[in-house]
Coordinates of C-alpha atoms in Angstrom, one line a residue:
M10 CA 0.0 0.0 0.0
N11 CA 1.2 3.5 -0.7
P12 CA 2.6 4.9 2.6
R13 CA 0.6 8.2 2.3
A14 CA -2.6 6.2 1.9
F15 CA -1.6 4.1 4.9
S16 CA -0.9 7.2 6.9
S17 CA -4.4 8.6 6.1
I18 CA -6.0 5.3 7.3
L19 CA -3.8 5.4 10.5
V20 CA -4.7 9.0 11.2
A21 CA -8.4 8.3 10.6
V22 CA -8.3 5.4 13.0
L23 CA -6.6 7.6 15.7
L24 CA -9.2 10.4 15.1
G25 CA -12.2 8.1 15.0
C26 CA -13.3 9.0 11.5
A27 CA -13.3 7.6 8.0
P28 CA -10.4 8.5 5.7
S29 CA -12.8 10.4 3.5
Q30 CA -13.5 12.7 6.4
L31 CA -9.9 13.9 6.6
P32 CA -9.3 17.4 5.3
Q33 CA -8.3 16.7 1.7
Q34 CA -10.7 19.0 -0.1
P35 CA -11.3 22.7 0.6
A36 CA -14.0 23.2 3.2
T37 CA -16.2 25.9 2.8
A38 CA -17.7 32.1 21.9
T39 CA -14.3 33.5 20.3
R40 CA -12.5 35.5 22.9
G41 CA -12.2 38.9 21.3
E42 CA -9.9 41.9 22.0
R43 CA -10.7 44.0 24.9
S44 CA -11.8 47.5 24.3
A45 CA -9.9 50.2 26.3
G46 CA -12.8 52.7 26.5
E47 CA -12.4 56.4 27.0
Q48 CA -10.2 57.6 29.8
A49 CA -8.8 61.0 30.7
Q50 CA -5.6 62.1 32.5
L51 CA -4.0 58.6 32.6
P52 CA -0.6 58.3 34.2
A53 CA 2.5 58.1 32.1
V54 CA 3.1 54.7 30.5
N55 CA 6.6 53.2 30.2
P56 CA 6.4 49.7 28.8
L57 CA 9.5 47.5 29.0
V58 CA 11.9 47.9 26.1
P59 CA 15.2 46.2 25.3
A60 CA 18.4 47.8 26.7
A61 CA 19.6 48.4 23.2
V62 CA 16.9 51.0 22.6
S63 CA 15.8 52.1 26.1
N64 CA 17.7 55.4 26.1
S65 CA 15.9 56.6 23.0
R66 CA 12.5 55.4 24.1
P67 CA 11.1 57.8 26.8
A68 CA 7.8 57.1 28.5
F69 CA 4.8 58.2 26.6
P70 CA 3.4 61.5 27.8
S71 CA 0.8 61.3 30.6
G72 CA -2.6 60.5 29.2
T73 CA -1.3 58.9 26.0
R74 CA -3.3 56.0 24.8
F75 CA -1.6 53.5 22.5
L76 CA -2.0 50.4 20.3
R77 CA -0.3 47.4 21.8
I78 CA 0.7 44.7 19.2
I79 CA 1.4 41.3 20.7
A80 CA 2.9 38.9 18.2
T81 CA 4.2 35.3 17.8
N82 CA 5.8 33.4 15.0
D83 CA 6.7 29.8 13.9
F84 CA 4.5 28.1 16.5
H85 CA 5.0 24.8 14.6
G86 CA 2.2 23.0 16.4
A87 CA 4.0 23.2 19.8
L88 CA 0.8 22.7 21.8
E89 CA 2.7 21.3 24.8
P90 CA 5.7 22.9 26.6
R91 CA 9.1 21.6 25.7
P92 CA 12.5 21.9 27.5
D93 CA 15.0 24.3 25.8
A94 CA 18.7 23.6 25.3
N95 CA 19.3 24.7 28.9
G96 CA 16.6 22.5 30.4
A97 CA 14.1 25.3 31.1
T98 CA 10.6 24.3 30.1
R99 CA 9.1 26.8 27.6
G100 CA 6.2 27.2 25.2
G101 CA 3.0 25.3 25.2
A102 CA -0.2 26.9 24.0
A103 CA -1.8 27.4 27.4
Y104 CA 1.3 29.2 28.7
V105 CA 1.8 31.3 25.6
A106 CA -1.9 32.3 26.1
A107 CA -1.0 33.3 29.7
A108 CA 1.9 35.4 28.5
I109 CA -0.3 37.1 25.9
D110 CA -3.0 37.7 28.5
R111 CA -0.5 39.2 30.9
A112 CA 0.8 41.6 28.2
R113 CA -2.8 42.5 27.3
D114 CA -3.9 43.0 30.9
E115 CA -1.0 45.1 32.0
C116 CA -1.9 48.0 29.7
V117 CA -5.7 47.9 29.7
P118 CA -7.6 50.4 29.7
R119 CA -4.8 52.6 28.4
C120 CA -4.4 50.5 25.2
E121 CA -6.1 48.8 22.3
V122 CA -4.6 45.3 21.6
L123 CA -3.9 43.6 18.4
L124 CA -2.7 40.0 18.2
L125 CA -0.7 38.9 15.1
D126 CA 1.4 36.0 13.9
A127 CA 4.2 35.6 11.3
G128 CA 3.4 32.2 10.0
D129 CA 4.3 28.4 10.2
L130 CA 1.5 27.7 12.6
F131 CA 0.8 23.9 12.2
Q132 CA 3.7 21.7 11.2
G133 CA 5.8 19.9 13.7
T134 CA 4.2 17.8 16.4
P135 CA 2.0 14.6 16.5
A136 CA -0.9 16.5 18.3
S137 CA -1.0 19.0 15.5
N138 CA 0.1 17.0 12.4
L139 CA -2.2 14.0 13.0
S140 CA -5.1 16.4 13.0
F141 CA -3.8 18.4 10.1
G142 CA -3.4 21.5 12.3
R143 CA -7.0 21.7 13.5
P144 CA -6.3 22.2 17.2
V145 CA -3.8 25.0 16.5
V146 CA -6.4 27.0 14.5
E147 CA -8.9 26.3 17.3
Y148 CA -6.3 27.8 19.8
Y149 CA -5.6 30.8 17.6
N150 CA -9.3 31.4 17.1
R151 CA -9.9 31.3 20.8
M152 CA -7.1 33.8 21.5
G153 CA -8.6 36.3 19.0
Y154 CA -5.7 36.6 16.5
A155 CA -6.4 39.2 13.9
A156 CA -4.1 37.9 11.1
S157 CA -1.1 35.7 10.3
A158 CA 1.4 35.6 7.5
L159 CA 1.4 32.5 5.2
G160 CA 4.4 30.4 6.1
N161 CA 6.2 28.0 3.8
H162 CA 5.2 25.1 6.0
E163 CA 1.6 26.0 5.7
F164 CA 1.9 24.3 2.3
D165 CA 3.3 21.0 3.6
W166 CA 0.0 19.0 3.5
G167 CA -1.0 20.4 0.1
V168 CA -3.2 23.2 -1.1
D169 CA -6.5 21.4 -0.2
T170 CA -5.6 21.1 3.4
L171 CA -4.3 24.6 3.6
R172 CA -7.5 25.9 2.2
A173 CA -9.4 23.9 4.8
R174 CA -7.4 25.5 7.6
M175 CA -7.9 28.9 6.1
R176 CA -11.7 28.3 6.1
Q177 CA -11.5 27.2 9.7
A178 CA -9.5 30.3 10.8
K179 CA -11.4 33.3 12.1
F180 CA -8.4 35.4 11.1
G181 CA -6.8 36.1 7.8
I182 CA -3.8 34.0 6.6
L183 CA -2.2 36.5 4.3
G184 CA 0.3 36.2 1.4
A185 CA 0.3 39.3 -0.8
N186 CA 3.4 38.2 -2.8
V187 CA 2.0 34.8 -3.8
R188 CA 1.0 34.7 -7.5
Y189 CA 0.1 32.2 -10.1
I190 CA 3.0 31.6 -12.5
D191 CA 1.4 33.9 -15.1
G192 CA 1.4 36.7 -12.5
R193 CA -2.3 36.6 -11.6
D194 CA -3.3 37.2 -8.0
V195 CA -4.3 34.0 -6.1
S196 CA -7.9 34.7 -5.2
W197 CA -8.0 32.2 -2.2
I198 CA -4.9 33.8 -0.5
P199 CA -5.8 37.2 0.9
N200 CA -3.3 39.9 0.5
D201 CA -4.3 42.2 3.3
T202 CA -7.0 43.2 5.8
I203 CA -8.1 46.1 7.9
V204 CA -9.2 45.5 11.5
T205 CA -10.6 48.0 14.0
R206 CA -9.6 48.3 17.6
G207 CA -11.6 51.0 19.4
R208 CA -11.6 54.0 17.1
T209 CA -8.4 52.9 15.4
K210 CA -8.1 51.1 12.0
I211 CA -5.1 49.0 11.4
G212 CA -4.1 47.8 7.9
I213 CA -2.2 44.5 7.8
I214 CA -0.3 43.1 4.9
G215 CA 1.1 39.5 4.9
V216 CA 4.0 38.2 2.8
S217 CA 5.7 34.8 2.4
T218 CA 9.3 34.0 2.0
V219 CA 10.5 34.0 -1.6
A220 CA 12.3 30.7 -0.7
T221 CA 9.0 28.9 -0.3
P222 CA 9.4 26.8 -3.5
T223 CA 12.7 25.3 -2.1
T224 CA 11.6 25.0 1.5
T225 CA 8.5 22.9 1.1
R226 CA 7.9 20.0 -1.4
A227 CA 8.0 21.5 -4.9
S228 CA 4.8 19.6 -5.7
N229 CA 2.9 21.5 -3.0
V230 CA 3.4 24.8 -4.8
V231 CA 3.1 23.8 -8.4
G232 CA 1.7 26.7 -10.4
L233 CA 2.6 29.3 -7.8
R234 CA 5.4 31.8 -7.6
F235 CA 6.6 33.9 -4.7
D236 CA 7.6 37.4 -5.8
D237 CA 9.8 40.1 -4.3
P238 CA 7.4 41.5 -1.6
A239 CA 8.8 45.1 -1.5
P240 CA 7.0 46.5 -4.6
I241 CA 3.8 44.7 -3.6
V242 CA 3.9 46.1 0.0
D243 CA 4.7 49.5 -1.4
S244 CA 1.6 49.3 -3.7
I245 CA -0.8 48.1 -1.0
A246 CA 0.2 50.3 1.9
P247 CA -1.1 53.6 0.4
V248 CA -4.3 51.9 -0.6
L249 CA -4.9 50.8 3.0
R250 CA -4.3 54.3 4.3
K251 CA -6.7 55.7 1.8
R252 CA -9.3 53.2 3.0
G253 CA -8.9 54.7 6.5
A254 CA -6.0 52.7 8.1
N255 CA -4.3 54.7 10.9
F256 CA -1.4 52.3 11.0
V257 CA -0.1 49.7 8.5
I258 CA 1.6 46.6 9.8
V259 CA 3.5 43.9 7.8
V260 CA 3.4 40.3 9.0
A261 CA 6.2 38.5 7.1
H262 CA 7.3 34.9 7.1
A263 CA 10.8 36.1 6.3
G264 CA 13.5 36.5 8.8
A265 CA 17.0 37.7 9.9
T266 CA 19.9 37.0 12.2
C267 CA 21.2 39.7 14.4
Q268 CA 24.1 40.3 16.9
R269 CA 24.2 42.1 20.2
A270 CA 20.9 41.7 21.9
A271 CA 19.2 41.1 18.6
A272 CA 19.4 44.8 17.8
T273 CA 22.5 45.3 15.6
D274 CA 24.4 43.8 12.7
C275 CA 21.2 42.2 11.4
S276 CA 21.0 40.6 7.9
G277 CA 18.5 38.5 6.1
E278 CA 15.4 38.6 3.9
I279 CA 13.3 40.8 6.2
I280 CA 16.1 43.4 6.5
D281 CA 16.4 43.6 2.8
L282 CA 12.7 44.0 2.5
A283 CA 12.6 46.9 5.0
R284 CA 15.5 48.7 3.2
K285 CA 13.7 48.5 -0.1
L286 CA 10.4 49.9 1.1
T287 CA 9.4 53.4 0.1
S288 CA 5.8 53.5 1.5
K289 CA 5.3 54.2 5.2
I290 CA 5.2 51.0 7.3
D291 CA 4.7 51.3 11.1
V292 CA 5.9 47.8 12.2
I293 CA 7.2 44.6 10.7
V294 CA 6.5 41.3 12.6
S295 CA 8.8 38.7 11.1
G296 CA 9.3 34.9 11.3
H297 CA 10.9 31.9 9.5
T298 CA 14.4 32.1 10.8
H299 CA 13.5 31.1 14.4
T300 CA 15.7 33.8 15.8
L301 CA 15.5 36.7 18.2
V302 CA 15.1 39.9 16.3
N303 CA 14.4 43.3 17.9
T304 CA 15.8 46.0 15.7
E305 CA 14.9 49.0 13.5
V306 CA 15.6 49.6 9.8
K307 CA 14.9 53.0 8.3
G308 CA 12.9 53.8 11.4
I309 CA 10.7 50.6 11.1
P310 CA 10.7 48.4 14.1
I311 CA 11.3 44.7 13.2
V312 CA 10.7 41.9 15.7
Q313 CA 10.8 38.1 15.8
A314 CA 10.1 36.0 18.9
R315 CA 12.3 32.9 18.4
S316 CA 10.0 29.9 17.7
S317 CA 7.6 27.3 19.2
G318 CA 6.0 29.7 21.6
R319 CA 9.2 30.4 23.6
A320 CA 8.7 34.2 23.5
I321 CA 6.3 37.0 22.4
D322 CA 6.8 40.3 20.8
V323 CA 5.3 43.4 22.5
L324 CA 5.1 46.7 20.6
D325 CA 3.4 50.0 21.6
L326 CA 2.4 52.7 19.2
A327 CA 0.9 56.0 20.4
L328 CA -2.5 56.4 19.0
D329 CA -2.0 60.2 18.7
T330 CA 0.5 60.3 15.9
T331 CA 0.9 64.1 16.2
I332 CA 3.1 63.6 19.3
H333 CA 5.7 61.7 17.2
A334 CA 6.4 59.3 20.0
P335 CA 8.7 56.5 18.8
V336 CA 7.4 52.9 18.8
R337 CA 8.4 51.0 21.9
H338 CA 9.3 47.3 21.1
E339 CA 10.6 44.3 22.9
V340 CA 10.8 40.5 22.7
R341 CA 9.8 38.8 26.0
D342 CA 11.1 35.3 26.8
F343 CA 9.2 33.4 29.4
A344 CA 9.3 30.0 31.2
V345 CA 6.2 28.0 32.2
D346 CA 7.1 28.2 35.9
T347 CA 6.4 31.9 35.8
L348 CA 2.8 31.5 34.5
R349 CA -0.4 29.7 35.1
P350 CA -1.9 27.9 32.1
V351 CA -5.1 29.4 30.7
P352 CA -7.8 26.7 31.3
G353 CA -9.8 27.2 28.1
I354 CA -6.6 26.8 26.0
D355 CA -5.3 23.9 28.1
S356 CA -8.5 22.0 27.4
I357 CA -7.8 22.3 23.6
V358 CA -4.3 21.0 24.2
Q359 CA -5.3 18.1 26.4
A360 CA -7.9 16.9 23.9
A361 CA -5.4 17.0 21.0
V362 CA -2.8 15.2 23.0
A363 CA -5.2 12.5 24.2
R364 CA -6.2 11.7 20.6
V365 CA -2.6 10.6 19.7
A366 CA -1.3 9.4 23.0
S367 CA -1.4 5.7 22.2
L368 CA 0.8 6.2 19.2
V369 CA 3.1 8.9 20.6
N370 CA 4.0 7.0 23.8
R371 CA 5.4 3.9 22.1
R372 CA 9.0 3.3 23.1
V373 CA 11.6 2.9 20.5
A374 CA 15.2 3.2 21.8
M375 CA 17.3 4.3 24.8
I376 CA 19.4 7.5 24.2
P377 CA 22.2 7.7 26.7
A378 CA 23.1 11.3 26.1
T379 CA 21.3 14.2 24.5
L380 CA 22.0 14.5 20.7
T381 CA 22.0 18.1 19.9
R382 CA 22.0 20.1 16.6
Q383 CA 25.0 22.3 17.3
G384 CA 27.1 23.4 14.4
D385 CA 26.8 22.2 10.8
Q386 CA 27.9 18.6 11.4
Y387 CA 26.7 16.6 14.4
P388 CA 26.2 13.0 15.4
L389 CA 22.4 13.2 15.2
G390 CA 22.6 14.2 11.6
N391 CA 25.0 11.3 10.9
L392 CA 22.6 8.9 12.6
I393 CA 19.7 10.0 10.5
A394 CA 21.7 9.8 7.2
D395 CA 22.9 6.3 8.3
A396 CA 19.3 5.3 8.9
Q397 CA 18.2 6.4 5.4
R398 CA 21.1 4.6 3.7
W399 CA 20.4 1.5 5.7
A400 CA 16.7 1.6 4.9
G401 CA 17.2 2.3 1.2
K402 CA 20.1 -0.1 0.8
G403 CA 22.1 2.7 -0.7
D404 CA 25.8 3.4 -1.4
V405 CA 25.2 7.0 -0.2
A406 CA 22.6 8.9 1.7
I407 CA 22.2 12.7 1.9
M408 CA 20.0 14.3 4.6
N409 CA 19.3 18.1 4.6
N410 CA 19.7 19.7 8.0
G411 CA 16.5 21.7 7.6
G412 CA 14.6 18.4 8.0
I413 CA 16.1 17.8 11.4
R414 CA 13.8 19.8 13.5
T415 CA 14.9 19.4 17.1
E416 CA 17.4 17.6 19.3
L417 CA 16.9 14.1 20.6
R418 CA 17.0 14.2 24.4
A419 CA 18.6 11.6 26.7
G420 CA 16.4 8.9 27.9
E421 CA 13.6 6.8 26.3
A422 CA 13.1 7.9 22.7
T423 CA 9.4 7.4 21.8
Y424 CA 7.5 7.6 18.6
G425 CA 6.4 11.1 19.7
S426 CA 9.9 12.4 20.3
L427 CA 11.2 10.9 17.0
F428 CA 8.1 12.4 15.2
E429 CA 9.1 15.9 16.3
L430 CA 12.6 15.2 15.1
Q431 CA 11.3 14.3 11.6
P432 CA 7.7 15.5 11.3
F433 CA 7.4 16.0 7.5
G434 CA 6.6 12.4 6.5
N435 CA 9.1 12.6 3.6
I436 CA 9.3 9.6 1.3
L437 CA 12.8 8.2 0.6
Y438 CA 13.9 8.1 -3.0
S439 CA 16.7 6.1 -4.8
L440 CA 18.7 8.2 -7.2
S441 CA 20.9 6.3 -9.7
M442 CA 23.8 8.6 -10.2
T443 CA 27.2 8.2 -11.9
G444 CA 30.1 9.3 -9.8
A445 CA 30.4 12.4 -11.9
Q446 CA 26.8 13.3 -11.3
L447 CA 27.2 12.8 -7.5
R448 CA 30.4 14.9 -7.6
G449 CA 28.4 17.7 -9.1
L450 CA 25.8 17.4 -6.4
L451 CA 28.4 17.5 -3.7
E452 CA 30.0 20.5 -5.3
T453 CA 26.7 22.3 -5.0
M454 CA 26.4 21.3 -1.4
V455 CA 29.8 22.8 -0.4
D456 CA 29.3 26.0 -2.4
R457 CA 27.1 27.4 0.4
P458 CA 28.4 29.7 3.1
S459 CA 27.8 26.9 5.6
I460 CA 27.2 23.1 5.2
N461 CA 23.5 22.3 5.3
D462 CA 23.6 18.5 5.0
H463 CA 24.8 15.3 6.5
V464 CA 25.9 12.3 4.4
S465 CA 26.4 8.6 4.9
G466 CA 28.6 6.2 3.0
L467 CA 31.3 8.8 2.1
T468 CA 33.4 11.5 3.5
V469 CA 34.1 14.8 1.8
K470 CA 37.0 17.2 2.1
Y471 CA 36.7 20.6 0.4
D472 CA 38.5 23.9 0.2
P473 CA 36.2 26.8 0.9
T474 CA 38.7 29.3 -0.6
K475 CA 38.4 27.8 -4.1
P476 CA 35.9 29.1 -6.7
A477 CA 32.4 27.7 -6.6
G478 CA 32.2 24.5 -8.6
S479 CA 35.8 23.4 -7.9
R480 CA 36.0 23.1 -4.1
L481 CA 36.0 19.4 -3.7
V482 CA 39.4 18.1 -2.6
S483 CA 38.5 14.4 -2.0
V484 CA 35.5 12.2 -1.8
T485 CA 36.2 8.9 -0.1
M486 CA 33.6 6.0 0.0
A487 CA 32.8 3.9 3.0
D488 CA 35.2 1.1 1.8
G489 CA 38.1 3.6 1.5
S490 CA 38.0 3.8 -2.2
P491 CA 37.8 7.2 -4.0
L492 CA 34.6 8.2 -5.7
S493 CA 34.7 6.9 -9.3
D494 CA 33.3 9.3 -11.9
T495 CA 32.3 6.3 -14.1
R496 CA 30.7 4.0 -11.6
S497 CA 27.0 4.1 -10.8
Y498 CA 25.9 4.7 -7.2
N499 CA 22.6 4.3 -5.4
V500 CA 22.0 7.6 -3.6
V501 CA 19.2 7.7 -1.1
V502 CA 17.5 11.1 -0.4
N503 CA 14.1 12.3 0.8
D504 CA 11.5 13.4 -1.7
F505 CA 12.1 17.1 -0.7
L506 CA 15.6 16.9 -2.0
A507 CA 14.6 14.6 -4.9
S508 CA 12.1 17.2 -6.1
G509 CA 14.5 20.2 -6.1
G510 CA 14.6 21.1 -2.4
E511 CA 17.5 23.4 -1.3
G512 CA 18.0 24.3 -4.9
Y513 CA 20.2 21.2 -5.4
D514 CA 18.1 19.7 -8.3
A515 CA 19.2 16.3 -7.0
G516 CA 16.5 14.4 -8.9
K517 CA 17.2 16.2 -12.2
R518 CA 20.9 15.4 -11.9
A519 CA 20.3 11.6 -11.6
A520 CA 20.2 9.1 -14.4
A521 CA 17.1 7.6 -12.8
S522 CA 14.9 8.3 -9.8
R523 CA 12.4 6.1 -8.1
P524 CA 10.4 6.2 -4.8
L525 CA 11.2 3.6 -2.2
N526 CA 7.8 3.9 -0.5
I527 CA 9.6 4.3 2.9
V528 CA 8.7 7.2 5.1
D529 CA 11.8 8.8 6.6
L530 CA 10.4 8.5 10.2
D531 CA 9.8 4.8 9.7
A532 CA 13.3 4.4 8.4
L533 CA 14.7 6.0 11.5
I534 CA 12.6 4.0 13.9
D535 CA 13.4 0.7 12.3
Y536 CA 17.1 1.6 12.2
L537 CA 17.2 2.5 15.9
R538 CA 15.5 -0.7 16.8
S539 CA 18.1 -2.6 14.9
L540 CA 21.0 -1.1 16.8
P541 CA 22.5 -2.3 20.2
S542 CA 21.1 -0.4 23.2
P543 CA 22.1 2.0 24.6
L544 CA 22.6 3.7 21.2
T545 CA 25.9 5.4 20.2
A546 CA 25.6 8.0 17.4
P547 CA 28.6 8.3 15.0
S548 CA 30.5 11.4 15.8
E549 CA 32.9 11.8 12.9
V550 CA 32.8 14.9 10.8
R551 CA 31.9 13.7 7.3
I552 CA 31.9 17.0 5.3
A553 CA 34.9 19.1 6.4
P554 CA 37.1 21.8 5.0
I555 CA 40.7 20.8 4.5
S556 CA 41.8 22.8 7.5
Q557 CA 40.0 20.2 9.8

């Protein structure tokens, strides 16, 4: 049986419905924002701001009322709290809700509140994935989100399921720069919206990363293109103001990396967008890179609150624009031990978790020490690549680092913890490649600023100082022989890479390509079960510059 069909039947059994009831075709008492009301002679307000900008952010004048934007990004179905790299428990919908409520309550009645998200809502955990994101949208609906950007992983289950989630959502999922290949607007993806808080109208424009075609399966976005968002935002913003918007906000599933308290030396897609803009934009809420961003570009505040509900953005804009008060902005980290879960949200979480508990709690292997994702090359990546080569009976396997979604913590590895490690359900493919074709693929992999893959069955030495296309120094196979340009090799990759992911065009390079009908997660589980316990992950660096 086709593994995708089997997965549909399995999910249907878990959810107590027929496979035909799963969201494969578009489907045709929410807690709202609290109104501030009219108040006079209010005391001065001095919301928290990051140290990097505190000196230039004086308290609003006494009596000033303001719009408070509370924002999240890259929730990735993280309904339950998770330990971070330092062991602190963070995230979880009921606790994120508590942090949002605290930020909301601390300024009422002096503020109007707007709740936004920068995309990638659903993909990543069994409780979300095995219900195709339904409980996440239920949570967002209950919280009263006004809008979200359309993330690249919103496409992971195909257009039909995405449209079903958009129909379920009581908020707009926006992607203004998504077009059909011929340039026509995509009618079922909203570009923008205007919402009202008190007497204030806020225009919201959503954009998706231009990298979407190479960061989800190519088959999921066939017929779509993702254009440079800057001219599109510039064209929409003035129209929203003419329609009465007092402020214009961009929610963008496009990110950045920064130095020094996330405020300086920032670079990335969202920074480039802000620099290009010519229309007035008041705030940009960003996502996609899972980083801490709290900076300004051309006077536009740009924020991003890490990922998986570990932080929230809080921005305050004075409603009286004539006083020219600068926007106050911060990113707030929080741990669950500082908050009480919101009962109404916790009930959504518990119901979603209970539906998949019998599957998630199955034991697979004992992990003696936590396997992290530190650096470009790490034992966990080697282990996954080895599992895929073993399952596909390949000479070589290549695993993209972007498909390794979390660390594997010490202790009992369960189906649930392994699912969160590899949640995409990618199908393994066998690529028949000559050594020369494989060499060309490896050259493309080492032409990047950093190595984004793990390999099995070979080791690679390269010289990063050489011109692109000629950096390989040596490629040594598992048996110690050098890669032969004339020999044929069985190279195992996932369907994401086989269909063009990461821009490698791996499938197009091959002499032949065929699906193995093995899900990557199943390959990992079966491989771990075949190994002696406790497990030892291979620690050698398999792709290394010649200096190492």
